[in-house]
PDB file of C-alpha atoms in Angstrom:
ATOM      1  CA  MET A  22      46.343  -8.114  36.897  1.00  0.00           C
ATOM      2  CA  PRO A  23      43.169  -9.681  35.431  1.00  0.00           C
ATOM      3  CA  LYS A  24      40.374  -7.412  34.350  1.00  0.00           C
ATOM      4  CA  ALA A  25      37.383  -7.368  36.641  1.00  0.00           C
ATOM      5  CA  ALA A  26      34.159  -8.660  35.177  1.00  0.00           C
ATOM      6  CA  PRO A  27      31.513  -5.985  34.695  1.00  0.00           C
ATOM      7  CA  ARG A  28      28.924  -5.804  37.405  1.00  0.00           C
ATOM      8  CA  ARG A  29      25.503  -7.200  36.869  1.00  0.00           C
ATOM      9  CA  GLY A  30      23.035  -4.783  35.375  1.00  0.00           C
ATOM     10  CA  ARG A  31      25.684  -2.516  33.870  1.00  0.00           C
ATOM     11  CA  LYS A  32      26.386  -2.211  30.180  1.00  0.00           C
ATOM     12  CA  PRO A  33      30.000  -2.481  29.059  1.00  0.00           C
ATOM     13  CA  LEU A  34      31.302   0.923  28.010  1.00  0.00           C
ATOM     14  CA  ASN A  35      32.732  -0.011  24.605  1.00  0.00           C
ATOM     15  CA  LYS A  36      29.764  -1.979  23.288  1.00  0.00           C
ATOM     16  CA  PRO A  37      28.244  -0.498  20.082  1.00  0.00           C
ATOM     17  CA  PRO A  38      24.494   0.257  20.141  1.00  0.00           C
ATOM     18  CA  LYS A  39      22.126  -2.301  18.642  1.00  0.00           C
ATOM     19  CA  PRO A  40      20.749  -1.505  15.179  1.00  0.00           C
ATOM     20  CA  LYS A  41      17.022  -0.871  14.883  1.00  0.00           C
ATOM     21  CA  GLN A  42      14.941  -3.914  14.128  1.00  0.00           C
ATOM     22  CA  LYS A  43      13.673  -4.254  10.587  1.00  0.00           C
ATOM     23  CA  ARG A  44      10.970  -6.815  11.258  1.00  0.00           C
ATOM     24  CA  GLY A  45       7.289  -6.148  11.719  1.00  0.00           C
ATOM     25  CA  ARG A  46       5.034  -3.339  10.628  1.00  0.00           C
ATOM     26  CA  LYS A  47       6.546   0.111  10.154  1.00  0.00           C
ATOM     27  CA  SER A  48       5.778   2.694  12.774  1.00  0.00           C
ATOM     28  CA  LEU A  49       3.297   5.434  11.959  1.00  0.00           C
ATOM     29  CA  LYS A  50       5.830   7.975  13.190  1.00  0.00           C
ATOM     30  CA  GLU A  51       8.351   7.014  10.521  1.00  0.00           C
ATOM     31  CA  PRO A  52       7.982   8.886   7.237  1.00  0.00           C
ATOM     32  CA  VAL A  53       6.364   6.781   4.558  1.00  0.00           C
ATOM     33  CA  ASP A  54       8.503   6.123   1.515  1.00  0.00           C
ATOM     34  CA  GLU A  55       7.025   7.807  -1.560  1.00  0.00           C
ATOM     35  CA  THR A  56       7.749   4.745  -3.695  1.00  0.00           C
ATOM     36  CA  MET A  57       5.309   2.818  -1.530  1.00  0.00           C
ATOM     37  CA  PHE A  58       2.358   4.715  -3.000  1.00  0.00           C
ATOM     38  CA  VAL A  59       1.534   3.082  -6.315  1.00  0.00           C
ATOM     39  CA  GLU A  60       0.319   5.270  -9.151  1.00  0.00           C
ATOM     40  CA  LEU A  61      -2.620   3.775 -10.988  1.00  0.00           C
ATOM     41  CA  PRO A  62      -2.606   4.481 -14.740  1.00  0.00           C
ATOM     42  CA  SER A  63      -4.988   7.135 -16.018  1.00  0.00           C
ATOM     43  CA  ASP A  64      -8.577   6.277 -16.925  1.00  0.00           C
ATOM     44  CA  GLU A  65      -7.782   6.402 -20.648  1.00  0.00           C
ATOM     45  CA  GLU A  66      -5.018   3.832 -20.251  1.00  0.00           C
ATOM     46  CA  LEU A  67      -7.189   1.635 -18.045  1.00  0.00           C
ATOM     47  CA  SER A  68     -10.024   1.663 -20.575  1.00  0.00           C
ATOM     48  CA  LYS A  69      -7.734   0.377 -23.347  1.00  0.00           C
ATOM     49  CA  LYS A  70      -7.970  -3.068 -21.832  1.00  0.00           C
ATOM     50  CA  LEU A  71     -11.250  -4.557 -20.596  1.00  0.00           C
ATOM     51  CA  TYR A  72      -9.863  -6.950 -17.986  1.00  0.00           C
ATOM     52  CA  TYR A  73      -6.598  -7.428 -16.130  1.00  0.00           C
ATOM     53  CA  SER A  74      -5.499 -10.793 -14.771  1.00  0.00           C
ATOM     54  CA  ILE A  75      -4.541 -11.202 -11.132  1.00  0.00           C
ATOM     55  CA  GLY A  76      -0.874 -11.428 -12.173  1.00  0.00           C
ATOM     56  CA  GLU A  77      -1.034  -8.070 -13.937  1.00  0.00           C
ATOM     57  CA  VAL A  78      -2.729  -6.494 -10.922  1.00  0.00           C
ATOM     58  CA  CYS A  79      -0.057  -7.943  -8.634  1.00  0.00           C
ATOM     59  CA  ASP A  80       2.657  -6.477 -10.847  1.00  0.00           C
ATOM     60  CA  MET A  81       0.971  -3.062 -10.713  1.00  0.00           C
ATOM     61  CA  PHE A  82       0.817  -3.023  -6.921  1.00  0.00           C
ATOM     62  CA  GLN A  83       3.928  -5.131  -6.236  1.00  0.00           C
ATOM     63  CA  ILE A  84       2.072  -7.542  -3.959  1.00  0.00           C
ATOM     64  CA  ASN A  85       1.422 -11.283  -3.913  1.00  0.00           C
ATOM     65  CA  PRO A  86      -1.683 -12.825  -5.489  1.00  0.00           C
ATOM     66  CA  SER A  87      -2.520 -14.307  -2.096  1.00  0.00           C
ATOM     67  CA  SER A  88      -2.920 -10.772  -0.717  1.00  0.00           C
ATOM     68  CA  ILE A  89      -5.501  -9.917  -3.348  1.00  0.00           C
ATOM     69  CA  ARG A  90      -7.331 -13.204  -2.760  1.00  0.00           C
ATOM     70  CA  HIS A  91      -7.361 -12.484   0.972  1.00  0.00           C
ATOM     71  CA  TRP A  92      -8.656  -8.949   0.408  1.00  0.00           C
ATOM     72  CA  GLU A  93     -11.408 -10.423  -1.767  1.00  0.00           C
ATOM     73  CA  THR A  94     -12.610 -12.541   1.163  1.00  0.00           C
ATOM     74  CA  GLU A  95     -12.307  -9.705   3.683  1.00  0.00           C
ATOM     75  CA  PHE A  96     -13.797  -6.820   1.669  1.00  0.00           C
ATOM     76  CA  THR A  97     -17.195  -7.807   0.308  1.00  0.00           C
ATOM     77  CA  PHE A  98     -17.372  -4.983  -2.239  1.00  0.00           C
ATOM     78  CA  LEU A  99     -14.307  -6.341  -4.070  1.00  0.00           C
ATOM     79  CA  LYS A 100     -15.698  -8.894  -6.519  1.00  0.00           C
ATOM     80  CA  PRO A 101     -13.525  -9.566  -9.566  1.00  0.00           C
ATOM     81  CA  ARG A 102     -15.048 -11.461 -12.433  1.00  0.00           C
ATOM     82  CA  LYS A 103     -14.164 -15.159 -12.636  1.00  0.00           C
ATOM     83  CA  ASN A 104     -14.200 -17.484 -15.622  1.00  0.00           C
ATOM     84  CA  LYS A 105     -15.221 -21.166 -15.518  1.00  0.00           C
ATOM     85  CA  LYS A 106     -11.711 -22.139 -14.523  1.00  0.00           C
ATOM     86  CA  GLY A 107     -11.769 -19.733 -11.578  1.00  0.00           C
ATOM     87  CA  ASP A 108      -9.254 -17.190 -12.867  1.00  0.00           C
ATOM     88  CA  ARG A 109      -9.882 -13.699 -11.539  1.00  0.00           C
ATOM     89  CA  PHE A 110     -10.195 -10.779 -13.940  1.00  0.00           C
ATOM     90  CA  PHE A 111     -10.323  -7.160 -12.799  1.00  0.00           C
ATOM     91  CA  ASN A 112     -11.948  -4.340 -14.747  1.00  0.00           C
ATOM     92  CA  ALA A 113     -11.157  -0.647 -14.206  1.00  0.00           C
ATOM     93  CA  THR A 114     -13.610  -0.200 -11.323  1.00  0.00           C
ATOM     94  CA  GLU A 115     -12.270  -3.276  -9.522  1.00  0.00           C
ATOM     95  CA  LEU A 116      -8.724  -1.963 -10.010  1.00  0.00           C
ATOM     96  CA  LYS A 117      -9.733   1.285  -8.342  1.00  0.00           C
ATOM     97  CA  LYS A 118     -11.178  -0.678  -5.430  1.00  0.00           C
ATOM     98  CA  VAL A 119      -7.934  -2.656  -5.086  1.00  0.00           C
ATOM     99  CA  HIS A 120      -6.026   0.616  -5.229  1.00  0.00           C
ATOM    100  CA  LEU A 121      -8.185   2.065  -2.458  1.00  0.00           C
ATOM    101  CA  ILE A 122      -7.657  -0.998  -0.253  1.00  0.00           C
ATOM    102  CA  TYR A 123      -3.929  -0.904  -0.985  1.00  0.00           C
ATOM    103  CA  TYR A 124      -3.834   2.786  -0.067  1.00  0.00           C
ATOM    104  CA  LEU A 125      -5.600   2.234   3.257  1.00  0.00           C
ATOM    105  CA  LEU A 126      -3.613  -0.844   4.273  1.00  0.00           C
ATOM    106  CA  ARG A 127      -0.129  -0.034   3.022  1.00  0.00           C
ATOM    107  CA  TYR A 128       0.053   3.755   2.880  1.00  0.00           C
ATOM    108  CA  LYS A 129      -2.221   4.763   5.769  1.00  0.00           C
ATOM    109  CA  LYS A 130      -1.206   1.653   7.787  1.00  0.00           C
ATOM    110  CA  TYR A 131      -4.754   0.625   8.721  1.00  0.00           C
ATOM    111  CA  SER A 132      -5.448  -2.921   9.849  1.00  0.00           C
ATOM    112  CA  ILE A 133      -7.973  -4.865   7.794  1.00  0.00           C
ATOM    113  CA  GLU A 134     -10.662  -4.413  10.442  1.00  0.00           C
ATOM    114  CA  ALA A 135      -9.959  -0.686  10.730  1.00  0.00           C
ATOM    115  CA  ALA A 136     -10.052  -0.315   6.938  1.00  0.00           C
ATOM    116  CA  LYS A 137     -13.421  -2.117   6.815  1.00  0.00           C
ATOM    117  CA  ASP A 138     -14.859   0.129   9.517  1.00  0.00           C
ATOM    118  CA  TYR A 139     -13.457   3.227   7.852  1.00  0.00           C
ATOM    119  CA  LEU A 140     -14.953   2.272   4.500  1.00  0.00           C
ATOM    120  CA  LYS A 141     -18.359   1.553   6.066  1.00  0.00           C
ATOM    121  CA  LYS A 142     -18.483   4.860   7.924  1.00  0.00           C
ATOM    122  CA  HIS A 143     -16.963   7.123   5.285  1.00  0.00           C
ATOM    123  CA  LYS A 144     -17.900   5.525   1.956  1.00  0.00           C
ATOM    124  CA  THR A 145     -18.689   8.736   0.058  1.00  0.00           C
ATOM    125  CA  GLU A 146     -15.961  10.740   1.775  1.00  0.00           C
ATOM    126  CA  THR A 147     -13.381   8.061   1.051  1.00  0.00           C
ATOM    127  CA  ASP A 148     -14.070   8.065  -2.667  1.00  0.00           C
ATOM    128  CA  THR A 149     -13.825  11.846  -2.961  1.00  0.00           C
ATOM    129  CA  ARG A 150     -10.731  12.089  -0.755  1.00  0.00           C
ATOM    130  CA  PHE A 151      -9.036   9.288  -2.631  1.00  0.00           C
ATOM    131  CA  GLU A 152      -9.720  10.977  -5.964  1.00  0.00           C
ATOM    132  CA  LEU A 153      -8.451  14.249  -4.506  1.00  0.00           C
ATOM    133  CA  VAL A 154      -5.213  12.610  -3.356  1.00  0.00           C
ATOM    134  CA  LYS A 155      -4.782  11.057  -6.803  1.00  0.00           C
ATOM    135  CA  SER A 156      -5.259  14.392  -8.563  1.00  0.00           C
ATOM    136  CA  LEU A 157      -2.860  16.116  -6.160  1.00  0.00           C
ATOM    137  CA  GLN A 158      -0.249  13.443  -6.868  1.00  0.00           C
ATOM    138  CA  GLN A 159      -0.663  14.056 -10.613  1.00  0.00           C
ATOM    139  CA  ILE A 160      -0.321  17.819 -10.117  1.00  0.00           C
ATOM    140  CA  LYS A 161       2.807  17.262  -8.042  1.00  0.00           C
ATOM    141  CA  GLN A 162       4.335  15.100 -10.780  1.00  0.00           C
ATOM    142  CA  PHE A 163       3.452  17.711 -13.385  1.00  0.00           C
ATOM    143  CA  LEU A 164       5.054  20.492 -11.347  1.00  0.00           C
ATOM    144  CA  LEU A 165       8.166  18.405 -10.742  1.00  0.00           C
ATOM    145  CA  THR A 166       8.569  17.829 -14.478  1.00  0.00           C
ATOM    146  CA  ILE A 167       8.219  21.563 -15.105  1.00  0.00           C
ATOM    147  CA  LYS A 168      10.801  22.256 -12.405  1.00  0.00           C
ATOM    148  CA  ALA A 169      13.186  19.723 -13.960  1.00  0.00           C
ATOM    149  CA  ASP A 170      12.839  21.400 -17.372  1.00  0.00           C
ATOM    150  CA  LEU A 171      13.845  24.809 -15.998  1.00  0.00           C
TER     151      LEU A 171
END
């Protein structure tokens, strides 16, 4: 006897569930991967070198140069130095600005417009909070190394 076709609108019983989609922006409800937050070298290490090329900055943050160029057009306070040829060079303060933008866009999941508004409204708060988060991350790393030594 032939098997009856399933009725319209019903799911077959033995069909496995679909895997979650991996495209698009991650949900805010999902936990953020800790490797996504990039640690900027300490101020002493940053001051060893006067300028960093756009390639070096991209390697630090694991992003494309086009992202940094786009951020430069969107965020007016980000102004890397350029030579006659047009190559971009970032000093320590510009690196901190890139790090702040990276933190807002990739870690906090703000859109570019929301990040701009946030930075306009909370300029002084943002700097102090960002420095606080950085110092807490360093303390956490220090405590984890102590725990590993025990």
